Short mmCIF file of C-alpha atoms and ligand atoms in Angstrom, two decimals:
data_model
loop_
_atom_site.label_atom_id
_atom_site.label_comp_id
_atom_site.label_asym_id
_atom_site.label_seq_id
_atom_site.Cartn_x
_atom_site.Cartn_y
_atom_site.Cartn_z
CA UNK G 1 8.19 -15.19 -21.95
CA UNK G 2 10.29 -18.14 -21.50
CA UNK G 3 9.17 -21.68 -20.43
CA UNK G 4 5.83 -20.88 -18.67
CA UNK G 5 4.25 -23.03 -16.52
CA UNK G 6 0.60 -22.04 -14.89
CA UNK G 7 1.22 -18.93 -16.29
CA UNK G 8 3.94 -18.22 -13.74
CA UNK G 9 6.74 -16.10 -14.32
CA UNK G 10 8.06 -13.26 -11.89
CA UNK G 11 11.28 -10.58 -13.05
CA UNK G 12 13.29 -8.61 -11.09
CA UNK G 13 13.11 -5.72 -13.69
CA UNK G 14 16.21 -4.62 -15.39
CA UNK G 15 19.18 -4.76 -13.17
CA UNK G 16 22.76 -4.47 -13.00
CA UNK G 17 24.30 -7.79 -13.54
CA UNK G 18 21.16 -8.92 -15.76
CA UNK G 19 17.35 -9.67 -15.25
CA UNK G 20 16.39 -12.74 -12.58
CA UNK G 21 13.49 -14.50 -13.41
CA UNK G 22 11.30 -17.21 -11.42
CA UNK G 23 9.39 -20.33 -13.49
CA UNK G 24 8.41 -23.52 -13.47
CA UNK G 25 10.80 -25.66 -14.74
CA UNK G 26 9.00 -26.99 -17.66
CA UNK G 27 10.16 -29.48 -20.96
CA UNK G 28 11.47 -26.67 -23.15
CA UNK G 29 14.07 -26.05 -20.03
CA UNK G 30 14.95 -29.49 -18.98
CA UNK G 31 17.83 -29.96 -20.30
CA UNK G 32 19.55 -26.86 -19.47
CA UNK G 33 18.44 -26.80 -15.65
CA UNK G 34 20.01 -30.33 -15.92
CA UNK G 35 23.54 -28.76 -17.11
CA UNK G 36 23.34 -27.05 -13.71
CA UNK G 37 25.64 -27.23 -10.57
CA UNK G 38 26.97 -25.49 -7.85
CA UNK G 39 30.82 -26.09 -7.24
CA UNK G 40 31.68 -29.61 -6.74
CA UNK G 41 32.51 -29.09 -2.80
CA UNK G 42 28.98 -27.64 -2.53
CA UNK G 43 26.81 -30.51 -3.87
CA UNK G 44 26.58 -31.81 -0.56
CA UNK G 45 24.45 -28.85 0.60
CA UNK G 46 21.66 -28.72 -2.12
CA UNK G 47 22.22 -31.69 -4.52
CA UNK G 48 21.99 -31.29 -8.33
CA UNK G 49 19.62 -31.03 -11.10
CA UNK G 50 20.22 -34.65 -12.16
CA UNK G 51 19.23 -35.78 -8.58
CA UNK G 52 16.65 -33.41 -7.17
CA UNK G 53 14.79 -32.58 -10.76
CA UNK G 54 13.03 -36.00 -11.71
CA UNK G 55 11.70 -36.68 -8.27
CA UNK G 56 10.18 -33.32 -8.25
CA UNK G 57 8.44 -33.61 -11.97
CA UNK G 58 7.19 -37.03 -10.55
CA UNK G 59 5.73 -36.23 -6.93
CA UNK G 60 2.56 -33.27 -7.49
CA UNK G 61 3.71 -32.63 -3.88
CA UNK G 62 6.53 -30.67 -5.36
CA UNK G 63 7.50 -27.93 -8.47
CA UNK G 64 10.68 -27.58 -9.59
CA UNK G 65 12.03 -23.90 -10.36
CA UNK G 66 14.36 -22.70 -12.50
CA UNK G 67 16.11 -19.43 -11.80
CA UNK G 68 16.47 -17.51 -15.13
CA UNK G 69 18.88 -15.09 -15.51
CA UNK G 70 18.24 -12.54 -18.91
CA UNK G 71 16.06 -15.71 -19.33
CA UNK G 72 18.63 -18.45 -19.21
CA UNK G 73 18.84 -21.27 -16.42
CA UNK G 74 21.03 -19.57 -13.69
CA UNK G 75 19.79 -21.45 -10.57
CA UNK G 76 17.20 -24.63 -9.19
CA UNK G 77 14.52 -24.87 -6.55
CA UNK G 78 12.41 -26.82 -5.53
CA UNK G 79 9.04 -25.83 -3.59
CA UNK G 80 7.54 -28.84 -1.38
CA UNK G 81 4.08 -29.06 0.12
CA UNK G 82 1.70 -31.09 1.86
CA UNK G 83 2.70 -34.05 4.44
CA UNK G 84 5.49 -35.31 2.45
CA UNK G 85 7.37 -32.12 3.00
CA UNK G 86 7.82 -33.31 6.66
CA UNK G 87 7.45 -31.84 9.86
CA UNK G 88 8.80 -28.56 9.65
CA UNK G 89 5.91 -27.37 7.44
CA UNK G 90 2.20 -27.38 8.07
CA UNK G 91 0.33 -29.68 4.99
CA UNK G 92 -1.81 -26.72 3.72
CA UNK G 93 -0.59 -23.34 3.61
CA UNK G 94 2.97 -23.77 3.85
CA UNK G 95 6.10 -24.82 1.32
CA UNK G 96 9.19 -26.63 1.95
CA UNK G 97 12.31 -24.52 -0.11
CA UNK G 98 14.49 -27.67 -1.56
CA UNK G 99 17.61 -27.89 -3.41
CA UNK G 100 18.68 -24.30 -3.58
CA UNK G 101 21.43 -23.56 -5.68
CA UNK G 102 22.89 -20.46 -8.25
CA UNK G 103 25.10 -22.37 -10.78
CA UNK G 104 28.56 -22.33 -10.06
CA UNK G 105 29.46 -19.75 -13.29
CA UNK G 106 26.77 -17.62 -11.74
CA UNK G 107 27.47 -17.21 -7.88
CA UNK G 108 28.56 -14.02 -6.39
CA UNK G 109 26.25 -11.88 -9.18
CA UNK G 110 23.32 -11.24 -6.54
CA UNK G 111 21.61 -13.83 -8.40
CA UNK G 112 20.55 -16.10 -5.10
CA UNK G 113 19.72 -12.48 -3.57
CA UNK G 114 17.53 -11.56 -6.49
CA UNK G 115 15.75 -14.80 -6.61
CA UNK G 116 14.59 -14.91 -3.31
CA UNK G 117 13.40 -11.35 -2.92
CA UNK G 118 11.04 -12.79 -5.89
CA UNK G 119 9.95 -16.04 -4.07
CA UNK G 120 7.03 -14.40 -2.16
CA UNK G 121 5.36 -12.84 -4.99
CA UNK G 122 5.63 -16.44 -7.01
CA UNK G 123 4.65 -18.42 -4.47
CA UNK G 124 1.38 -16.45 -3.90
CA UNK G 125 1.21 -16.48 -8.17
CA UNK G 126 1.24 -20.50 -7.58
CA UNK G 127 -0.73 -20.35 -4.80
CA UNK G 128 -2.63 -17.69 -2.63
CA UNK G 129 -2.96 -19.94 0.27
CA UNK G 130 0.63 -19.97 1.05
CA UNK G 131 1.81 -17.58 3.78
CA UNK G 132 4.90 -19.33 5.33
CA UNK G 133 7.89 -20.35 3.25
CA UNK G 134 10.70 -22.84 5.60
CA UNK G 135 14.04 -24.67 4.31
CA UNK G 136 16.82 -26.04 6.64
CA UNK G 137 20.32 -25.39 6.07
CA UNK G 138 23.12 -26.80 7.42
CA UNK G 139 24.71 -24.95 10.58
CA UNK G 140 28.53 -24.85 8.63
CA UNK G 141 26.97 -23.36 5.37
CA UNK G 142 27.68 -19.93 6.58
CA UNK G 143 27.18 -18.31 3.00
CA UNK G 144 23.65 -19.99 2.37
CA UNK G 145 22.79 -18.64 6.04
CA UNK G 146 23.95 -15.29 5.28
CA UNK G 147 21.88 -15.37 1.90
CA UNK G 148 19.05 -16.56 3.56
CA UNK G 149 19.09 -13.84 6.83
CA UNK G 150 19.52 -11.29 4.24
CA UNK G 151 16.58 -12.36 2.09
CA UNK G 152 14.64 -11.78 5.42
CA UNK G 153 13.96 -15.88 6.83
CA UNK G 154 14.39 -16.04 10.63
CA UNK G 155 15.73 -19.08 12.66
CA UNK G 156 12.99 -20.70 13.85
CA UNK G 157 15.33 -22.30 16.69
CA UNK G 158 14.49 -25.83 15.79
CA UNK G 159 17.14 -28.21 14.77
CA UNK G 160 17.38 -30.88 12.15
CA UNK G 161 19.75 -33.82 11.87
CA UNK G 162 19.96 -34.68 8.34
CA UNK G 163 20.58 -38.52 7.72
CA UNK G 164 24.06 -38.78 6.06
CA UNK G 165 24.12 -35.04 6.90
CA UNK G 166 25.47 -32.63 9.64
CA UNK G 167 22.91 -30.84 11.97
CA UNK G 168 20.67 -28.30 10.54
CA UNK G 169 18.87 -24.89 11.22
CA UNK G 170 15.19 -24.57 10.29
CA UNK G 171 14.45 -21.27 8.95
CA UNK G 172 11.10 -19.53 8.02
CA UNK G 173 9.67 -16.73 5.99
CA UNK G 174 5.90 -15.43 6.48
CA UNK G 175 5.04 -14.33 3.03
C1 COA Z 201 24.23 -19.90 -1.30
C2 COA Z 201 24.12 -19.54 -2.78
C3 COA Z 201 22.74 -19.98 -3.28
C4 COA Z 201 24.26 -18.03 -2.94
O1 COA Z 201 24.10 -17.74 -4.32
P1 COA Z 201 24.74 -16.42 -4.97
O2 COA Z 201 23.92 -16.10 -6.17
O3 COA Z 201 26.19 -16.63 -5.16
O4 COA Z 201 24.50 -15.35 -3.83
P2 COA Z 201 24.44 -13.76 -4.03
O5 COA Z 201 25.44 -13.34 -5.05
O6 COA Z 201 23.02 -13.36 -4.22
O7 COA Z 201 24.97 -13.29 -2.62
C5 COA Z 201 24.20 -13.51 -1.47
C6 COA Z 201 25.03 -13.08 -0.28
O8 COA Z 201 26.14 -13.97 -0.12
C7 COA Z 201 27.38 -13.23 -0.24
N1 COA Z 201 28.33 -14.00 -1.06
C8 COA Z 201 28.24 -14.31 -2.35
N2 COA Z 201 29.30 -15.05 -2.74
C9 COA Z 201 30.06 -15.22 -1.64
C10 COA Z 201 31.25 -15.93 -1.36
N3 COA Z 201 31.89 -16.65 -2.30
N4 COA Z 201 31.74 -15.90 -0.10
C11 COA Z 201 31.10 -15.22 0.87
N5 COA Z 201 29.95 -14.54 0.68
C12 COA Z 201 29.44 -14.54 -0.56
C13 COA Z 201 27.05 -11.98 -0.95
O9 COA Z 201 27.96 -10.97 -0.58
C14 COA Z 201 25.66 -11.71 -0.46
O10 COA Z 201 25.68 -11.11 0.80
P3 COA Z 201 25.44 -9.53 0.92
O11 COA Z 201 24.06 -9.31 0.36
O12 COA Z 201 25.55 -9.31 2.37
O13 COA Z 201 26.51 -8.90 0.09
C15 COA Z 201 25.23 -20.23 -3.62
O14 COA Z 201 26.47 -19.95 -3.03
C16 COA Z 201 25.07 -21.72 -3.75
O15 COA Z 201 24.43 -22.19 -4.67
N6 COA Z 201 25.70 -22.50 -2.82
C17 COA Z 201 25.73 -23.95 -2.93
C18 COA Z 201 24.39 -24.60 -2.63
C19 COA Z 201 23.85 -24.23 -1.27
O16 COA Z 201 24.57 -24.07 -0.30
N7 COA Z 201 22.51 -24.12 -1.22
C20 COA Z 201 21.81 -23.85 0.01
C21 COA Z 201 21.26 -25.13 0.53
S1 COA Z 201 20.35 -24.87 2.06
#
């Protein structure tokens, strides 16, 4: 088992194209979720490790997760709750997805796919209460959209405008 955290890990089983694997991001991983990045033009739309990570270890509001792929840092999230996730979620019973990325060596593998078919069954691992997962994404990130609507979240028709940012969907996943 690699880099446990509360106990919670989640696989994808053996798979083509290696096994995907959900956990808290915890010391032993550090430093190789913060080697992480999506392609330069595409930090805009999730941030990196080196931003998003530290704030997350710091605030128990939020968990950082590393994607693992045949156990090796592949991907980032980060799962936000309670008031300080901001009005889009509820403060009890609902989680904020943050800083979604695969690593740019990594895209186009079904990794991101993988991952969040997983999310439901680690959130409720985490956290039983949970039964609504939301994230925004930005109306001209057409592949994060697509990855997202395939991975079964639904537009909740609200709209977002991110400071410093373009306008935003808000999209939702009962779990
Ligand atoms: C969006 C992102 C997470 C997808 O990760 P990924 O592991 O490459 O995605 P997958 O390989 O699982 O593919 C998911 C879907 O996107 C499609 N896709 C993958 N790479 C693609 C590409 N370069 N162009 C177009 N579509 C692509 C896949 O075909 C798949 O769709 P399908 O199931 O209909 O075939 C990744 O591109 C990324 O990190 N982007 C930058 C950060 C970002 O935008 N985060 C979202 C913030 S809200």
């Amino acid at each position: 088992m690699v880099g446990t955290v509360d106990g919670s890990e989640l696989t994808a089983g053996a798979a083509p194209g290696g096994e995907v694997t959900l956990v808290v991001v915890d010391p032993a991983l550090r430093a190789q979720v913060l080697a992480l990045a999506p392609h330069p033009p595409q930090r805009r739309w999730s941030g990196v490790p080196g931003d998003t990570l530290g704030p997350a270890e710091r605030d128990p509001a939020q968990r950082p997760v590393a994607i693992l792929l045949d156990g090796r840092p592949a991907g980032f999230l980060v799962l936000h709750g309670g008031v300080s996730a901001g009005r889009f979620v509820r403060p009890h019973g609902e989680l904020l997805i943050r800083a979604f990325f695969v690593d740019a060596t990594f895209q186009g593998r079904g990794v991101a796919r993988r991952a969040l078919a997983l999310l439901p069954g680690f959130v409720r691992a985490l956290d039983p209460t949970v039964t609504r997962l939301v994230l925004t994404v930005n109306v001209e990130n057409e592949h994060a959209q697509r990855t997202y609507t395939r991975a079964g979240f639904v537009d909740t028709g609200a709209r977002y405008q991110r400071p410093g940012g373009g306008p935003q969907l808000v999209l939702e996943l009962p779990i």
